[in-house]
PDB file of C-alpha atoms in Angstrom:
ATOM      1  CA  UNK A   1      -0.144   0.069   0.097  1.00  0.00           C
ATOM      2  CA  UNK A   2       1.481   3.516  -0.943  1.00  0.00           C
ATOM      3  CA  UNK A   3       2.464   5.389   1.821  1.00  0.00           C
ATOM      4  CA  UNK A   4      -0.139   8.154   1.178  1.00  0.00           C
ATOM      5  CA  UNK A   5      -2.935   6.054   1.005  1.00  0.00           C
ATOM      6  CA  UNK A   6      -1.771   4.473   4.680  1.00  0.00           C
ATOM      7  CA  UNK A   7      -1.638   8.085   6.152  1.00  0.00           C
ATOM      8  CA  UNK A   8      -5.142   9.034   4.554  1.00  0.00           C
ATOM      9  CA  UNK A   9      -6.461   5.912   6.550  1.00  0.00           C
ATOM     10  CA  UNK A  10      -4.536   6.497   9.530  1.00  0.00           C
ATOM     11  CA  UNK A  11      -5.971  10.381   9.527  1.00  0.00           C
ATOM     12  CA  UNK A  12      -9.518   8.920   8.871  1.00  0.00           C
ATOM     13  CA  UNK A  13      -9.303   6.280  11.852  1.00  0.00           C
ATOM     14  CA  UNK A  14      -7.932   9.316  14.376  1.00  0.00           C
ATOM     15  CA  UNK A  15     -11.089  11.302  13.367  1.00  0.00           C
ATOM     16  CA  UNK A  16     -13.660   8.412  14.111  1.00  0.00           C
ATOM     17  CA  UNK A  17     -11.929   8.009  17.606  1.00  0.00           C
ATOM     18  CA  UNK A  18     -13.961  10.134  20.061  1.00  0.00           C
ATOM     19  CA  UNK A  19     -12.236  13.030  21.971  1.00  0.00           C
ATOM     20  CA  UNK A  20     -11.425  13.012  25.676  1.00  0.00           C
ATOM     21  CA  UNK A  21     -14.306  14.329  27.812  1.00  0.00           C
ATOM     22  CA  UNK A  22     -13.853  17.950  29.145  1.00  0.00           C
ATOM     23  CA  UNK A  23     -13.810  17.886  32.745  1.00  0.00           C
ATOM     24  CA  UNK A  24     -16.866  19.950  34.086  1.00  0.00           C
ATOM     25  CA  UNK A  25     -16.089  23.090  35.961  1.00  0.00           C
ATOM     26  CA  UNK A  26     -17.117  23.666  39.457  1.00  0.00           C
ATOM     27  CA  UNK A  27     -17.508  27.178  40.648  1.00  0.00           C
ATOM     28  CA  UNK A  28     -16.667  27.877  44.516  1.00  0.00           C
ATOM     29  CA  UNK A  29     -17.163  30.809  46.304  1.00  0.00           C
ATOM     30  CA  UNK A  30     -15.705  31.425  49.841  1.00  0.00           C
ATOM     31  CA  UNK A  31     -14.454  33.995  52.341  1.00  0.00           C
ATOM     32  CA  UNK A  32     -11.588  35.214  54.140  1.00  0.00           C
ATOM     33  CA  UNK A  33     -11.678  33.169  57.256  1.00  0.00           C
ATOM     34  CA  UNK A  34      -8.300  31.780  58.158  1.00  0.00           C
ATOM     35  CA  UNK A  35      -7.182  29.036  58.470  1.00  0.00           C
ATOM     36  CA  UNK A  36     -10.155  27.313  56.991  1.00  0.00           C
ATOM     37  CA  UNK A  37      -9.984  29.478  53.787  1.00  0.00           C
ATOM     38  CA  UNK A  38      -7.675  32.663  53.189  1.00  0.00           C
ATOM     39  CA  UNK A  39      -6.175  34.772  50.856  1.00  0.00           C
ATOM     40  CA  UNK A  40      -2.328  34.750  50.864  1.00  0.00           C
ATOM     41  CA  UNK A  41      -0.740  37.069  48.203  1.00  0.00           C
ATOM     42  CA  UNK A  42      -3.807  36.402  45.562  1.00  0.00           C
ATOM     43  CA  UNK A  43      -4.016  32.801  46.439  1.00  0.00           C
ATOM     44  CA  UNK A  44      -6.692  31.148  48.041  1.00  0.00           C
ATOM     45  CA  UNK A  45      -5.790  28.926  50.987  1.00  0.00           C
ATOM     46  CA  UNK A  46      -6.276  26.957  53.842  1.00  0.00           C
ATOM     47  CA  UNK A  47      -7.951  23.787  55.243  1.00  0.00           C
ATOM     48  CA  UNK A  48     -10.946  23.710  53.555  1.00  0.00           C
ATOM     49  CA  UNK A  49      -9.318  24.991  50.353  1.00  0.00           C
ATOM     50  CA  UNK A  50      -7.019  22.073  50.048  1.00  0.00           C
ATOM     51  CA  UNK A  51      -9.473  19.492  50.909  1.00  0.00           C
ATOM     52  CA  UNK A  52     -11.984  20.941  48.246  1.00  0.00           C
ATOM     53  CA  UNK A  53      -9.044  21.015  45.821  1.00  0.00           C
ATOM     54  CA  UNK A  54      -8.641  17.296  46.537  1.00  0.00           C
ATOM     55  CA  UNK A  55     -12.101  16.552  46.423  1.00  0.00           C
ATOM     56  CA  UNK A  56     -12.841  18.170  43.169  1.00  0.00           C
ATOM     57  CA  UNK A  57      -9.633  16.528  41.527  1.00  0.00           C
ATOM     58  CA  UNK A  58     -10.811  13.155  42.691  1.00  0.00           C
ATOM     59  CA  UNK A  59     -14.305  13.634  41.215  1.00  0.00           C
ATOM     60  CA  UNK A  60     -13.304  14.829  37.864  1.00  0.00           C
ATOM     61  CA  UNK A  61     -14.120  18.314  37.831  1.00  0.00           C
ATOM     62  CA  UNK A  62     -11.791  21.604  37.077  1.00  0.00           C
ATOM     63  CA  UNK A  63     -12.232  24.191  39.956  1.00  0.00           C
ATOM     64  CA  UNK A  64     -12.776  27.727  39.960  1.00  0.00           C
ATOM     65  CA  UNK A  65     -12.330  29.509  43.578  1.00  0.00           C
ATOM     66  CA  UNK A  66     -13.474  33.153  44.159  1.00  0.00           C
ATOM     67  CA  UNK A  67     -13.048  34.966  47.634  1.00  0.00           C
ATOM     68  CA  UNK A  68     -15.759  37.078  48.496  1.00  0.00           C
ATOM     69  CA  UNK A  69     -17.558  38.898  51.584  1.00  0.00           C
ATOM     70  CA  UNK A  70     -19.473  36.152  53.141  1.00  0.00           C
ATOM     71  CA  UNK A  71     -23.219  37.905  51.943  1.00  0.00           C
ATOM     72  CA  UNK A  72     -21.971  38.054  48.422  1.00  0.00           C
ATOM     73  CA  UNK A  73     -20.390  34.737  48.509  1.00  0.00           C
ATOM     74  CA  UNK A  74     -23.683  33.466  49.726  1.00  0.00           C
ATOM     75  CA  UNK A  75     -25.717  34.815  47.303  1.00  0.00           C
ATOM     76  CA  UNK A  76     -23.866  33.984  44.396  1.00  0.00           C
ATOM     77  CA  UNK A  77     -23.577  30.175  45.569  1.00  0.00           C
ATOM     78  CA  UNK A  78     -27.347  30.400  46.021  1.00  0.00           C
ATOM     79  CA  UNK A  79     -28.223  32.021  42.384  1.00  0.00           C
ATOM     80  CA  UNK A  80     -25.410  30.165  40.317  1.00  0.00           C
ATOM     81  CA  UNK A  81     -26.113  26.239  39.287  1.00  0.00           C
ATOM     82  CA  UNK A  82     -23.295  24.140  39.822  1.00  0.00           C
ATOM     83  CA  UNK A  83     -21.686  26.831  42.275  1.00  0.00           C
ATOM     84  CA  UNK A  84     -20.373  25.762  45.908  1.00  0.00           C
ATOM     85  CA  UNK A  85     -20.355  27.450  49.025  1.00  0.00           C
ATOM     86  CA  UNK A  86     -17.599  26.816  51.644  1.00  0.00           C
ATOM     87  CA  UNK A  87     -17.020  26.440  54.675  1.00  0.00           C
ATOM     88  CA  UNK A  88     -20.687  26.567  55.964  1.00  0.00           C
ATOM     89  CA  UNK A  89     -22.269  25.228  59.238  1.00  0.00           C
ATOM     90  CA  UNK A  90     -25.135  23.040  58.149  1.00  0.00           C
ATOM     91  CA  UNK A  91     -28.180  24.097  60.134  1.00  0.00           C
ATOM     92  CA  UNK A  92     -32.246  23.547  59.998  1.00  0.00           C
ATOM     93  CA  UNK A  93     -32.557  26.805  58.656  1.00  0.00           C
ATOM     94  CA  UNK A  94     -29.686  26.370  55.454  1.00  0.00           C
ATOM     95  CA  UNK A  95     -31.160  22.510  54.902  1.00  0.00           C
ATOM     96  CA  UNK A  96     -33.304  22.941  51.839  1.00  0.00           C
ATOM     97  CA  UNK A  97     -30.883  25.962  50.562  1.00  0.00           C
ATOM     98  CA  UNK A  98     -28.192  23.664  49.320  1.00  0.00           C
ATOM     99  CA  UNK A  99     -27.323  20.460  48.473  1.00  0.00           C
ATOM    100  CA  UNK A 100     -24.700  19.107  51.688  1.00  0.00           C
ATOM    101  CA  UNK A 101     -21.298  17.493  50.666  1.00  0.00           C
ATOM    102  CA  UNK A 102     -19.594  16.428  54.343  1.00  0.00           C
ATOM    103  CA  UNK A 103     -18.949  16.867  57.089  1.00  0.00           C
ATOM    104  CA  UNK A 104     -15.652  18.295  56.423  1.00  0.00           C
ATOM    105  CA  UNK A 105     -14.804  18.886  59.803  1.00  0.00           C
ATOM    106  CA  UNK A 106     -15.815  19.250  63.618  1.00  0.00           C
ATOM    107  CA  UNK A 107     -16.900  23.007  64.701  1.00  0.00           C
ATOM    108  CA  UNK A 108     -15.428  23.460  68.297  1.00  0.00           C
ATOM    109  CA  UNK A 109     -15.229  26.528  70.098  1.00  0.00           C
ATOM    110  CA  UNK A 110     -13.738  26.126  73.339  1.00  0.00           C
ATOM    111  CA  UNK A 111     -12.418  28.020  76.655  1.00  0.00           C
ATOM    112  CA  UNK A 112      -8.711  28.072  76.474  1.00  0.00           C
ATOM    113  CA  UNK A 113      -6.344  28.693  79.526  1.00  0.00           C
ATOM    114  CA  UNK A 114      -2.469  28.689  79.356  1.00  0.00           C
ATOM    115  CA  UNK A 115      -1.030  25.229  79.625  1.00  0.00           C
ATOM    116  CA  UNK A 116       0.776  26.461  82.672  1.00  0.00           C
ATOM    117  CA  UNK A 117      -2.128  27.231  84.759  1.00  0.00           C
ATOM    118  CA  UNK A 118      -3.010  24.264  86.787  1.00  0.00           C
ATOM    119  CA  UNK A 119      -5.037  26.014  89.253  1.00  0.00           C
ATOM    120  CA  UNK A 120      -7.910  26.141  86.571  1.00  0.00           C
ATOM    121  CA  UNK A 121      -9.987  23.239  86.460  1.00  0.00           C
ATOM    122  CA  UNK A 122     -13.535  23.391  85.274  1.00  0.00           C
ATOM    123  CA  UNK A 123     -15.804  20.664  86.219  1.00  0.00           C
ATOM    124  CA  UNK A 124     -19.442  22.739  85.182  1.00  0.00           C
ATOM    125  CA  UNK A 125     -20.158  25.523  83.196  1.00  0.00           C
ATOM    126  CA  UNK A 126     -21.290  27.357  86.488  1.00  0.00           C
ATOM    127  CA  UNK A 127     -17.580  27.381  87.627  1.00  0.00           C
ATOM    128  CA  UNK A 128     -17.023  29.600  84.767  1.00  0.00           C
ATOM    129  CA  UNK A 129     -18.057  32.843  86.550  1.00  0.00           C
ATOM    130  CA  UNK A 130     -14.976  32.340  88.788  1.00  0.00           C
ATOM    131  CA  UNK A 131     -12.747  33.519  86.065  1.00  0.00           C
ATOM    132  CA  UNK A 132     -12.121  35.780  83.666  1.00  0.00           C
ATOM    133  CA  UNK A 133     -13.430  35.293  80.510  1.00  0.00           C
ATOM    134  CA  UNK A 134     -12.389  36.673  77.192  1.00  0.00           C
ATOM    135  CA  UNK A 135     -14.458  36.251  73.576  1.00  0.00           C
ATOM    136  CA  UNK A 136     -14.752  38.299  70.572  1.00  0.00           C
ATOM    137  CA  UNK A 137     -17.326  40.682  70.156  1.00  0.00           C
ATOM    138  CA  UNK A 138     -20.340  39.963  67.809  1.00  0.00           C
ATOM    139  CA  UNK A 139     -19.335  36.212  68.054  1.00  0.00           C
ATOM    140  CA  UNK A 140     -21.441  33.153  68.869  1.00  0.00           C
ATOM    141  CA  UNK A 141     -18.980  32.413  71.874  1.00  0.00           C
ATOM    142  CA  UNK A 142     -20.018  35.693  72.920  1.00  0.00           C
ATOM    143  CA  UNK A 143     -23.415  35.722  72.592  1.00  0.00           C
ATOM    144  CA  UNK A 144     -23.138  32.188  74.676  1.00  0.00           C
ATOM    145  CA  UNK A 145     -21.420  33.222  77.554  1.00  0.00           C
ATOM    146  CA  UNK A 146     -24.011  35.893  78.296  1.00  0.00           C
ATOM    147  CA  UNK A 147     -26.853  33.951  77.773  1.00  0.00           C
ATOM    148  CA  UNK A 148     -25.131  31.847  80.498  1.00  0.00           C
ATOM    149  CA  UNK A 149     -24.822  34.724  82.765  1.00  0.00           C
ATOM    150  CA  UNK A 150     -21.709  35.921  82.454  1.00  0.00           C
ATOM    151  CA  UNK A 151     -20.786  39.620  82.522  1.00  0.00           C
ATOM    152  CA  UNK A 152     -18.585  42.263  84.092  1.00  0.00           C
ATOM    153  CA  UNK A 153     -15.597  41.029  85.472  1.00  0.00           C
ATOM    154  CA  UNK A 154     -16.509  37.646  84.329  1.00  0.00           C
ATOM    155  CA  UNK A 155     -16.653  38.389  80.516  1.00  0.00           C
ATOM    156  CA  UNK A 156     -14.284  40.683  78.721  1.00  0.00           C
ATOM    157  CA  UNK A 157     -15.653  41.452  75.116  1.00  0.00           C
ATOM    158  CA  UNK A 158     -12.185  41.820  73.089  1.00  0.00           C
ATOM    159  CA  UNK A 159     -12.096  43.583  69.029  1.00  0.00           C
ATOM    160  CA  UNK A 160     -10.096  40.551  68.012  1.00  0.00           C
ATOM    161  CA  UNK A 161      -9.262  37.108  68.350  1.00  0.00           C
ATOM    162  CA  UNK A 162      -5.259  38.425  68.335  1.00  0.00           C
ATOM    163  CA  UNK A 163      -5.780  40.750  71.123  1.00  0.00           C
ATOM    164  CA  UNK A 164      -7.903  38.083  73.101  1.00  0.00           C
ATOM    165  CA  UNK A 165      -4.957  35.629  72.905  1.00  0.00           C
ATOM    166  CA  UNK A 166      -2.171  38.577  73.944  1.00  0.00           C
ATOM    167  CA  UNK A 167      -4.509  39.198  77.083  1.00  0.00           C
ATOM    168  CA  UNK A 168      -4.195  35.470  78.178  1.00  0.00           C
ATOM    169  CA  UNK A 169      -0.869  35.311  77.550  1.00  0.00           C
ATOM    170  CA  UNK A 170      -0.154  38.516  79.490  1.00  0.00           C
ATOM    171  CA  UNK A 171      -2.533  37.460  82.509  1.00  0.00           C
ATOM    172  CA  UNK A 172      -5.309  39.806  81.980  1.00  0.00           C
ATOM    173  CA  UNK A 173      -7.537  36.882  81.169  1.00  0.00           C
ATOM    174  CA  UNK A 174      -7.719  33.443  82.654  1.00  0.00           C
ATOM    175  CA  UNK A 175      -9.737  31.905  79.764  1.00  0.00           C
ATOM    176  CA  UNK A 176     -10.453  32.985  76.215  1.00  0.00           C
ATOM    177  CA  UNK A 177     -13.210  31.475  74.199  1.00  0.00           C
ATOM    178  CA  UNK A 178     -11.990  30.748  70.517  1.00  0.00           C
ATOM    179  CA  UNK A 179     -12.716  28.281  67.605  1.00  0.00           C
ATOM    180  CA  UNK A 180      -9.961  25.700  67.740  1.00  0.00           C
ATOM    181  CA  UNK A 181      -9.096  26.520  64.175  1.00  0.00           C
ATOM    182  CA  UNK A 182      -8.788  29.892  64.878  1.00  0.00           C
ATOM    183  CA  UNK A 183      -6.456  29.233  67.875  1.00  0.00           C
ATOM    184  CA  UNK A 184      -4.108  27.375  66.117  1.00  0.00           C
ATOM    185  CA  UNK A 185      -3.971  30.313  63.613  1.00  0.00           C
ATOM    186  CA  UNK A 186      -3.626  32.823  66.019  1.00  0.00           C
ATOM    187  CA  UNK A 187      -0.462  30.900  67.789  1.00  0.00           C
ATOM    188  CA  UNK A 188       1.197  30.771  64.401  1.00  0.00           C
ATOM    189  CA  UNK A 189       0.765  34.620  63.820  1.00  0.00           C
ATOM    190  CA  UNK A 190       2.320  35.284  67.440  1.00  0.00           C
ATOM    191  CA  UNK A 191       4.944  32.423  66.692  1.00  0.00           C
ATOM    192  CA  UNK A 192       3.734  30.703  69.851  1.00  0.00           C
ATOM    193  CA  UNK A 193       4.431  27.137  70.434  1.00  0.00           C
ATOM    194  CA  UNK A 194       0.904  24.983  70.086  1.00  0.00           C
ATOM    195  CA  UNK A 195       1.390  23.692  73.367  1.00  0.00           C
ATOM    196  CA  UNK A 196       1.000  27.545  74.901  1.00  0.00           C
ATOM    197  CA  UNK A 197      -2.727  26.911  75.845  1.00  0.00           C
ATOM    198  CA  UNK A 198      -4.866  23.936  76.061  1.00  0.00           C
ATOM    199  CA  UNK A 199      -8.735  23.378  76.031  1.00  0.00           C
ATOM    200  CA  UNK A 200     -10.443  24.020  79.816  1.00  0.00           C
ATOM    201  CA  UNK A 201     -13.746  23.642  78.831  1.00  0.00           C
ATOM    202  CA  UNK A 202     -15.709  22.928  75.750  1.00  0.00           C
ATOM    203  CA  UNK A 203     -18.145  25.246  74.876  1.00  0.00           C
ATOM    204  CA  UNK A 204     -20.021  24.436  71.588  1.00  0.00           C
ATOM    205  CA  UNK A 205     -19.138  21.377  69.852  1.00  0.00           C
ATOM    206  CA  UNK A 206     -22.462  20.269  68.415  1.00  0.00           C
ATOM    207  CA  UNK A 207     -22.144  21.357  65.197  1.00  0.00           C
ATOM    208  CA  UNK A 208     -19.858  20.589  61.746  1.00  0.00           C
ATOM    209  CA  UNK A 209     -18.667  22.294  58.790  1.00  0.00           C
ATOM    210  CA  UNK A 210     -19.524  21.253  55.332  1.00  0.00           C
ATOM    211  CA  UNK A 211     -19.401  21.748  51.474  1.00  0.00           C
ATOM    212  CA  UNK A 212     -22.827  23.520  50.294  1.00  0.00           C
ATOM    213  CA  UNK A 213     -23.804  22.770  46.624  1.00  0.00           C
ATOM    214  CA  UNK A 214     -26.092  24.972  44.742  1.00  0.00           C
ATOM    215  CA  UNK A 215     -29.733  23.013  44.868  1.00  0.00           C
ATOM    216  CA  UNK A 216     -30.054  23.371  40.881  1.00  0.00           C
ATOM    217  CA  UNK A 217     -26.869  21.773  40.397  1.00  0.00           C
ATOM    218  CA  UNK A 218     -26.658  18.270  38.423  1.00  0.00           C
ATOM    219  CA  UNK A 219     -28.395  15.630  39.986  1.00  0.00           C
ATOM    220  CA  UNK A 220     -25.034  13.369  40.161  1.00  0.00           C
ATOM    221  CA  UNK A 221     -22.529  16.140  41.400  1.00  0.00           C
ATOM    222  CA  UNK A 222     -23.122  15.594  45.120  1.00  0.00           C
ATOM    223  CA  UNK A 223     -22.937  11.933  44.715  1.00  0.00           C
ATOM    224  CA  UNK A 224     -19.614  12.538  42.988  1.00  0.00           C
ATOM    225  CA  UNK A 225     -18.271  14.952  45.494  1.00  0.00           C
ATOM    226  CA  UNK A 226     -19.169  12.997  48.419  1.00  0.00           C
ATOM    227  CA  UNK A 227     -17.588   9.883  47.025  1.00  0.00           C
ATOM    228  CA  UNK A 228     -14.481  11.595  46.515  1.00  0.00           C
ATOM    229  CA  UNK A 229     -14.779  13.077  49.982  1.00  0.00           C
ATOM    230  CA  UNK A 230     -15.369   9.749  51.911  1.00  0.00           C
ATOM    231  CA  UNK A 231     -12.310   8.649  49.837  1.00  0.00           C
ATOM    232  CA  UNK A 232     -10.037  10.899  50.956  1.00  0.00           C
ATOM    233  CA  UNK A 233     -11.160  10.965  54.281  1.00  0.00           C
ATOM    234  CA  UNK A 234     -10.983   6.969  54.609  1.00  0.00           C
ATOM    235  CA  UNK A 235      -7.264   6.677  52.903  1.00  0.00           C
ATOM    236  CA  UNK A 236      -5.915   9.591  55.471  1.00  0.00           C
ATOM    237  CA  UNK A 237      -5.402  12.513  53.301  1.00  0.00           C
ATOM    238  CA  UNK A 238      -7.760  14.466  54.596  1.00  0.00           C
ATOM    239  CA  UNK A 239      -6.495  14.032  58.308  1.00  0.00           C
ATOM    240  CA  UNK A 240      -2.925  14.767  57.259  1.00  0.00           C
ATOM    241  CA  UNK A 241      -4.269  18.222  56.369  1.00  0.00           C
ATOM    242  CA  UNK A 242      -6.347  18.981  59.161  1.00  0.00           C
ATOM    243  CA  UNK A 243      -3.285  17.696  61.655  1.00  0.00           C
ATOM    244  CA  UNK A 244      -1.047  20.313  59.779  1.00  0.00           C
ATOM    245  CA  UNK A 245      -3.762  23.403  59.983  1.00  0.00           C
ATOM    246  CA  UNK A 246      -4.246  22.348  63.520  1.00  0.00           C
ATOM    247  CA  UNK A 247      -0.631  22.209  64.883  1.00  0.00           C
ATOM    248  CA  UNK A 248      -1.179  18.409  65.693  1.00  0.00           C
TER     249      UNK A 248
END
């Protein structure tokens, strides 16, 4: 067979071969809340971000991430089919607003004390009023402590997690309420060893963090993402990322 004929047949055969399917594109929206999700020199990083990147790749998605103020991120995810919002607490009020993928992490708020303060031992919430407790203004922890009856000398409202931790280290507070993720981040930012503080009381550990998929997304997307997340959790990759961000 002439070389020209062979080449023509080869080209024709290639034309009959199906082209590889293009990966579907997942648009994710988030806010700046380190160390779960945050901007670092224009790049989105954090525990939830790294986990989502792994999950999307495992599930066969191309992933775009945009960081916005929380209310805008929430609105965009709710109005965009195929969009995903993270990191979100799953509540009864939000249940029907999204398709849920997760959970991806516990949400734990502790009252932390300095590890060296062996004199602080909490057996019941009633004992908290004996101590000087710090909490971030406007936070769920501050609201919960106030509802428990703490005020005046027993409840100090701070303007940032950083200042609350500094007050704790300086001895101006006995305990400070903070999300475990936030405490790990603040210790890093202040260049303090991870064992500087330890939990003294679990203030809130009932909820968990999730990925939230727009309810009008293709029906199989949630199943694919959940299957990928389950696999990454089973083989230890999710836990490895978590340990790194929690300074464990």
